[in-house]
GROMACS .gro file of C-alpha atoms in nm:
model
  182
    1UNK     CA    1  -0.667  -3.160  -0.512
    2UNK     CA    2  -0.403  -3.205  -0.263
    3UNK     CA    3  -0.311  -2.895  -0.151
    4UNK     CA    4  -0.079  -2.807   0.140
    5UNK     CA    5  -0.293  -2.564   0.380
    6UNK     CA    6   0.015  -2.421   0.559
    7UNK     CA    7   0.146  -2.267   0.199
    8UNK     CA    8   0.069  -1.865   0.180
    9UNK     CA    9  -0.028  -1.794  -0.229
   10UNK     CA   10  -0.167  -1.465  -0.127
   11UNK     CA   11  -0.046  -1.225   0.118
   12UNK     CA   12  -0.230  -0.920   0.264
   13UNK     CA   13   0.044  -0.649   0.369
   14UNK     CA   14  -0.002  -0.257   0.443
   15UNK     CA   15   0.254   0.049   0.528
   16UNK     CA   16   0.165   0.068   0.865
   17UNK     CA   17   0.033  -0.155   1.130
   18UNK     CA   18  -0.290   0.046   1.214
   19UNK     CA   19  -0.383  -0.031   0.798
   20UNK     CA   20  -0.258  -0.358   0.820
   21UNK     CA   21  -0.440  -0.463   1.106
   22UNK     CA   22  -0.775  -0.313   0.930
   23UNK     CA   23  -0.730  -0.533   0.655
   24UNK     CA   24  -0.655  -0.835   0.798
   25UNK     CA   25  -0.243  -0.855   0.696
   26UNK     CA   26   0.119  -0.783   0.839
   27UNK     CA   27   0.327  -0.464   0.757
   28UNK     CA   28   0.547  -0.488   0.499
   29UNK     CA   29   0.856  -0.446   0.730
   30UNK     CA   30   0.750  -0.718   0.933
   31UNK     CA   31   0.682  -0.956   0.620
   32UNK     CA   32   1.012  -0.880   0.455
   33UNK     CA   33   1.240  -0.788   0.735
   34UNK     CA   34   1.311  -0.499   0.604
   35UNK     CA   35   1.446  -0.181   0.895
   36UNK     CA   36   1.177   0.079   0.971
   37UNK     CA   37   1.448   0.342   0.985
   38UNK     CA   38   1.591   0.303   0.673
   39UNK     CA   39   1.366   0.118   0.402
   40UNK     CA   40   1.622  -0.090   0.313
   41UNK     CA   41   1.753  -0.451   0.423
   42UNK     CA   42   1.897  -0.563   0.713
   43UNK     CA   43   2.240  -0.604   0.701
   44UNK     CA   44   2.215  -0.973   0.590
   45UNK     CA   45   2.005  -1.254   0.619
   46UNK     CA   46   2.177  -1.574   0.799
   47UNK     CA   47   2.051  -1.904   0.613
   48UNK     CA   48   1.842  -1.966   0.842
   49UNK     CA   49   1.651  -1.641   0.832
   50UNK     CA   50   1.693  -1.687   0.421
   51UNK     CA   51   1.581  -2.048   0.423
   52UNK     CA   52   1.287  -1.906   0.704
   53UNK     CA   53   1.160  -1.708   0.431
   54UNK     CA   54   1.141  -1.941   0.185
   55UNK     CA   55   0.962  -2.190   0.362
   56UNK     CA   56   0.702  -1.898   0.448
   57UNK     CA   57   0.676  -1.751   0.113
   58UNK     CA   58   0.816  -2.024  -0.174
   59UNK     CA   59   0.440  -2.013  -0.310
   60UNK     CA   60   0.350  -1.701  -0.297
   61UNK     CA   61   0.209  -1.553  -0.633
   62UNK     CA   62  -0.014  -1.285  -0.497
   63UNK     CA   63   0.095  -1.008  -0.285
   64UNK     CA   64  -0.176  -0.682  -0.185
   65UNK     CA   65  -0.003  -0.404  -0.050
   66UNK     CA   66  -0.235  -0.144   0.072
   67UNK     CA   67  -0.204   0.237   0.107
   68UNK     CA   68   0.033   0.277  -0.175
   69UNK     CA   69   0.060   0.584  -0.173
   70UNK     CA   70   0.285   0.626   0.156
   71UNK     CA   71   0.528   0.400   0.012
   72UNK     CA   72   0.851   0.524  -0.052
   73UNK     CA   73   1.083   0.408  -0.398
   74UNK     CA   74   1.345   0.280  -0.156
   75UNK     CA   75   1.101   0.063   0.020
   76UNK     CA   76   0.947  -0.048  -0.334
   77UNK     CA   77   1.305  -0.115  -0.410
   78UNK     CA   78   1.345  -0.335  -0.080
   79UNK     CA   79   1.060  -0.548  -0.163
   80UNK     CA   80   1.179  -0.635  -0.519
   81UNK     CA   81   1.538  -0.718  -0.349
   82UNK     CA   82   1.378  -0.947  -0.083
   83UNK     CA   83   1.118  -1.131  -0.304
   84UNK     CA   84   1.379  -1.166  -0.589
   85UNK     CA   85   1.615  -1.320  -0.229
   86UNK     CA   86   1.353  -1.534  -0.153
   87UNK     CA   87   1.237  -1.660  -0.399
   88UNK     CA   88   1.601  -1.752  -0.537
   89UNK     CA   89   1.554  -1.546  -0.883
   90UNK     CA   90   1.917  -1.480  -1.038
   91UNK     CA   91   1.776  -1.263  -1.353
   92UNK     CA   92   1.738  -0.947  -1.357
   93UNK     CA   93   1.457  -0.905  -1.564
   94UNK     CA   94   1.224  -1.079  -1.328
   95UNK     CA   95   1.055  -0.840  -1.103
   96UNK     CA   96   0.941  -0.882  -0.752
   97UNK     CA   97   1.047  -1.271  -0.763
   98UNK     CA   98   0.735  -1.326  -0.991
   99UNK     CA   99   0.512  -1.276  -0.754
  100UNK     CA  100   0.219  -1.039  -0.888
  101UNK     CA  101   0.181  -0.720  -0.689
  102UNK     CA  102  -0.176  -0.526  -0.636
  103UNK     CA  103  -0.103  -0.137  -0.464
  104UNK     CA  104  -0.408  -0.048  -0.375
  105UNK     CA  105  -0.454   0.318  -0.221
  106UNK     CA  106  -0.554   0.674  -0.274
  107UNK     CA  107  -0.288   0.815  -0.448
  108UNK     CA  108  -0.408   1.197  -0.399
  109UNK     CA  109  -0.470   1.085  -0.022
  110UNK     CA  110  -0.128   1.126   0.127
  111UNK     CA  111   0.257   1.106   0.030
  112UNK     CA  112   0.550   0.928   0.151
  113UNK     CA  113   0.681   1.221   0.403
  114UNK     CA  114   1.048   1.196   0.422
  115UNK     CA  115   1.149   1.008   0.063
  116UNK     CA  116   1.012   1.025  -0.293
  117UNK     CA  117   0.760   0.808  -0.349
  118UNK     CA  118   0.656   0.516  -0.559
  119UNK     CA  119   0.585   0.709  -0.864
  120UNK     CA  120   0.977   0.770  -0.878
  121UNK     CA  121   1.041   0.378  -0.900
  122UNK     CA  122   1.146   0.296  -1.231
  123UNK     CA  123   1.000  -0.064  -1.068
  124UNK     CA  124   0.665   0.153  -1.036
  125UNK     CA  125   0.704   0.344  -1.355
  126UNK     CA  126   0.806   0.043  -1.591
  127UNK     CA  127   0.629  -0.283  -1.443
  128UNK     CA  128   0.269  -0.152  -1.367
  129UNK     CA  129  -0.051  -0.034  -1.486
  130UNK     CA  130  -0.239   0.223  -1.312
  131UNK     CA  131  -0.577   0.136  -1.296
  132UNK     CA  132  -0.792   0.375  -1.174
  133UNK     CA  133  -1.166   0.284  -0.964
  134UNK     CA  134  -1.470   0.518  -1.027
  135UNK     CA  135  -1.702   0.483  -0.821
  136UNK     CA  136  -1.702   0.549  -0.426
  137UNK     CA  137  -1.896   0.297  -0.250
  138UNK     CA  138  -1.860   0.450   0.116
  139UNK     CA  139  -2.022   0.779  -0.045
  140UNK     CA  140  -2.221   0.681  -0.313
  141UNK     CA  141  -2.572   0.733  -0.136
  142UNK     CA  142  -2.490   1.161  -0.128
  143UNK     CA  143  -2.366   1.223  -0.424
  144UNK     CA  144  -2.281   1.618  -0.359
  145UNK     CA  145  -2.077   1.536  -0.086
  146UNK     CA  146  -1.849   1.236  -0.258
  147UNK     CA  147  -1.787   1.553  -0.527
  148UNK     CA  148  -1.678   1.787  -0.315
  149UNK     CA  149  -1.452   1.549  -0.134
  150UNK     CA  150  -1.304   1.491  -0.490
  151UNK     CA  151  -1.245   1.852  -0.525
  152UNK     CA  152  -1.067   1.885  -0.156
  153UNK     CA  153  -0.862   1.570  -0.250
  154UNK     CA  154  -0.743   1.675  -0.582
  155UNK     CA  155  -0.671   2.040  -0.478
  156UNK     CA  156  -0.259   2.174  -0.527
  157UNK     CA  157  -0.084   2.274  -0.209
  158UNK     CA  158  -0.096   2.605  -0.345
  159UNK     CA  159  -0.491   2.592  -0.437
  160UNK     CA  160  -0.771   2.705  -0.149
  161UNK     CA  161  -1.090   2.519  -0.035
  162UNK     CA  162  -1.422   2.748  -0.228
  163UNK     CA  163  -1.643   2.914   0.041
  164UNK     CA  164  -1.872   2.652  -0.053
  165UNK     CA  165  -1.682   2.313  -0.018
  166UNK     CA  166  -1.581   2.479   0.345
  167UNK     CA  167  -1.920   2.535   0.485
  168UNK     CA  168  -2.040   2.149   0.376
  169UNK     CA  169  -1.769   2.054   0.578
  170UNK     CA  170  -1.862   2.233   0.897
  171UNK     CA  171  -2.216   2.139   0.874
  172UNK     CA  172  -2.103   1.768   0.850
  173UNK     CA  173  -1.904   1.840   1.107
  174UNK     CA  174  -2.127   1.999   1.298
  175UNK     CA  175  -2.383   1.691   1.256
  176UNK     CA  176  -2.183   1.458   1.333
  177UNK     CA  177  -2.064   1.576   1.683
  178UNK     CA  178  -2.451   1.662   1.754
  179UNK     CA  179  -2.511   1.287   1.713
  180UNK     CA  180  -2.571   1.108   2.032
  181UNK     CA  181  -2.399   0.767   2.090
  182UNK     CA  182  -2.467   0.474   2.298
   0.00000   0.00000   0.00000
């Protein structure tokens, strides 16, 4: 197999820079150029910035985007506008320039702040199966603890933490300042 090295097939990108750095990718304004201020594209891409792009990105078929859930439907919208741009797809009923998309996040974790988010997308809502993972690795061990974080973390704004979920908080709390480190 003669494969070219320098051609990206799968790209690691994240909201922010802290997540995206943790995972090993770019953010997904820096990947797609699109303005932090505004979720949408800048102004216009010269040629050269277009034909930049394509020379970057012409093979990419796999795309991760983590922490889904901050992402805001204009930014989703963005993303389908500059893959469908780069990848030079006139038709409008090919999504995301054919390139297949994994969100991965928490979606009860945290939403966009200022915008609706990507459960608003008719991209999201039409183009994508939710599939949701069961078991929680990083709290699998105590099992009383990974269920009450999955009662915090599905609670309404207008619910209360029980008595009970509260106080094996603080004692976690509690035991982990007591710890000592090197």
């Amino acid at each position: 197999l003669d494969e070219n090295i320098d051609e990206i097939h799968t790209l690691i990108t994240a909201f922010t820079g802290a997540a995206a750095v943790n995972v090993g990718g770019v953010t997904i304004h820096t990947t797609f150029g699109i303005s932090t201020q505004t979720n949408s594209l800048n102004d216009h891409l010269s040629s050269d910035k277009l034909n930049s792009y394509r020379c970057k990105l012409h093979c990419l078929k796999l795309l991760f985007v983590d922490e889904g859930s901050l992402i805001q439907a204009s930014l989703w919208g963005a993303m389908h506008s500059r893959l469908t741009q780069i990848m030079g797809i006139q038709s409008n009923t090919v999504i995301f320039g054919n390139v297949a998309i994994i969100a991965i996040g928490d979606f009860y974790q945290c939403s966009p702040v200022a915008s609706s988010s990507i459960h608003s997308s008719l991209l999201w809502c039409n183009h994508f199966e939710y599939i949701e993972l069961k078991i929680n690795e990083r709290q699998k061990i105590n099992l009383s603890f990974s269920q009450m974080l999955n009662r915090i973390r599905k609670l309404k704004k207008s619910e209360n933490i029980s008595n009970e979920d509260r106080d094996m908080l603080e004692k976690s709390h509690q035991r982990y300042l007591s710890q000592e480190y090197d």
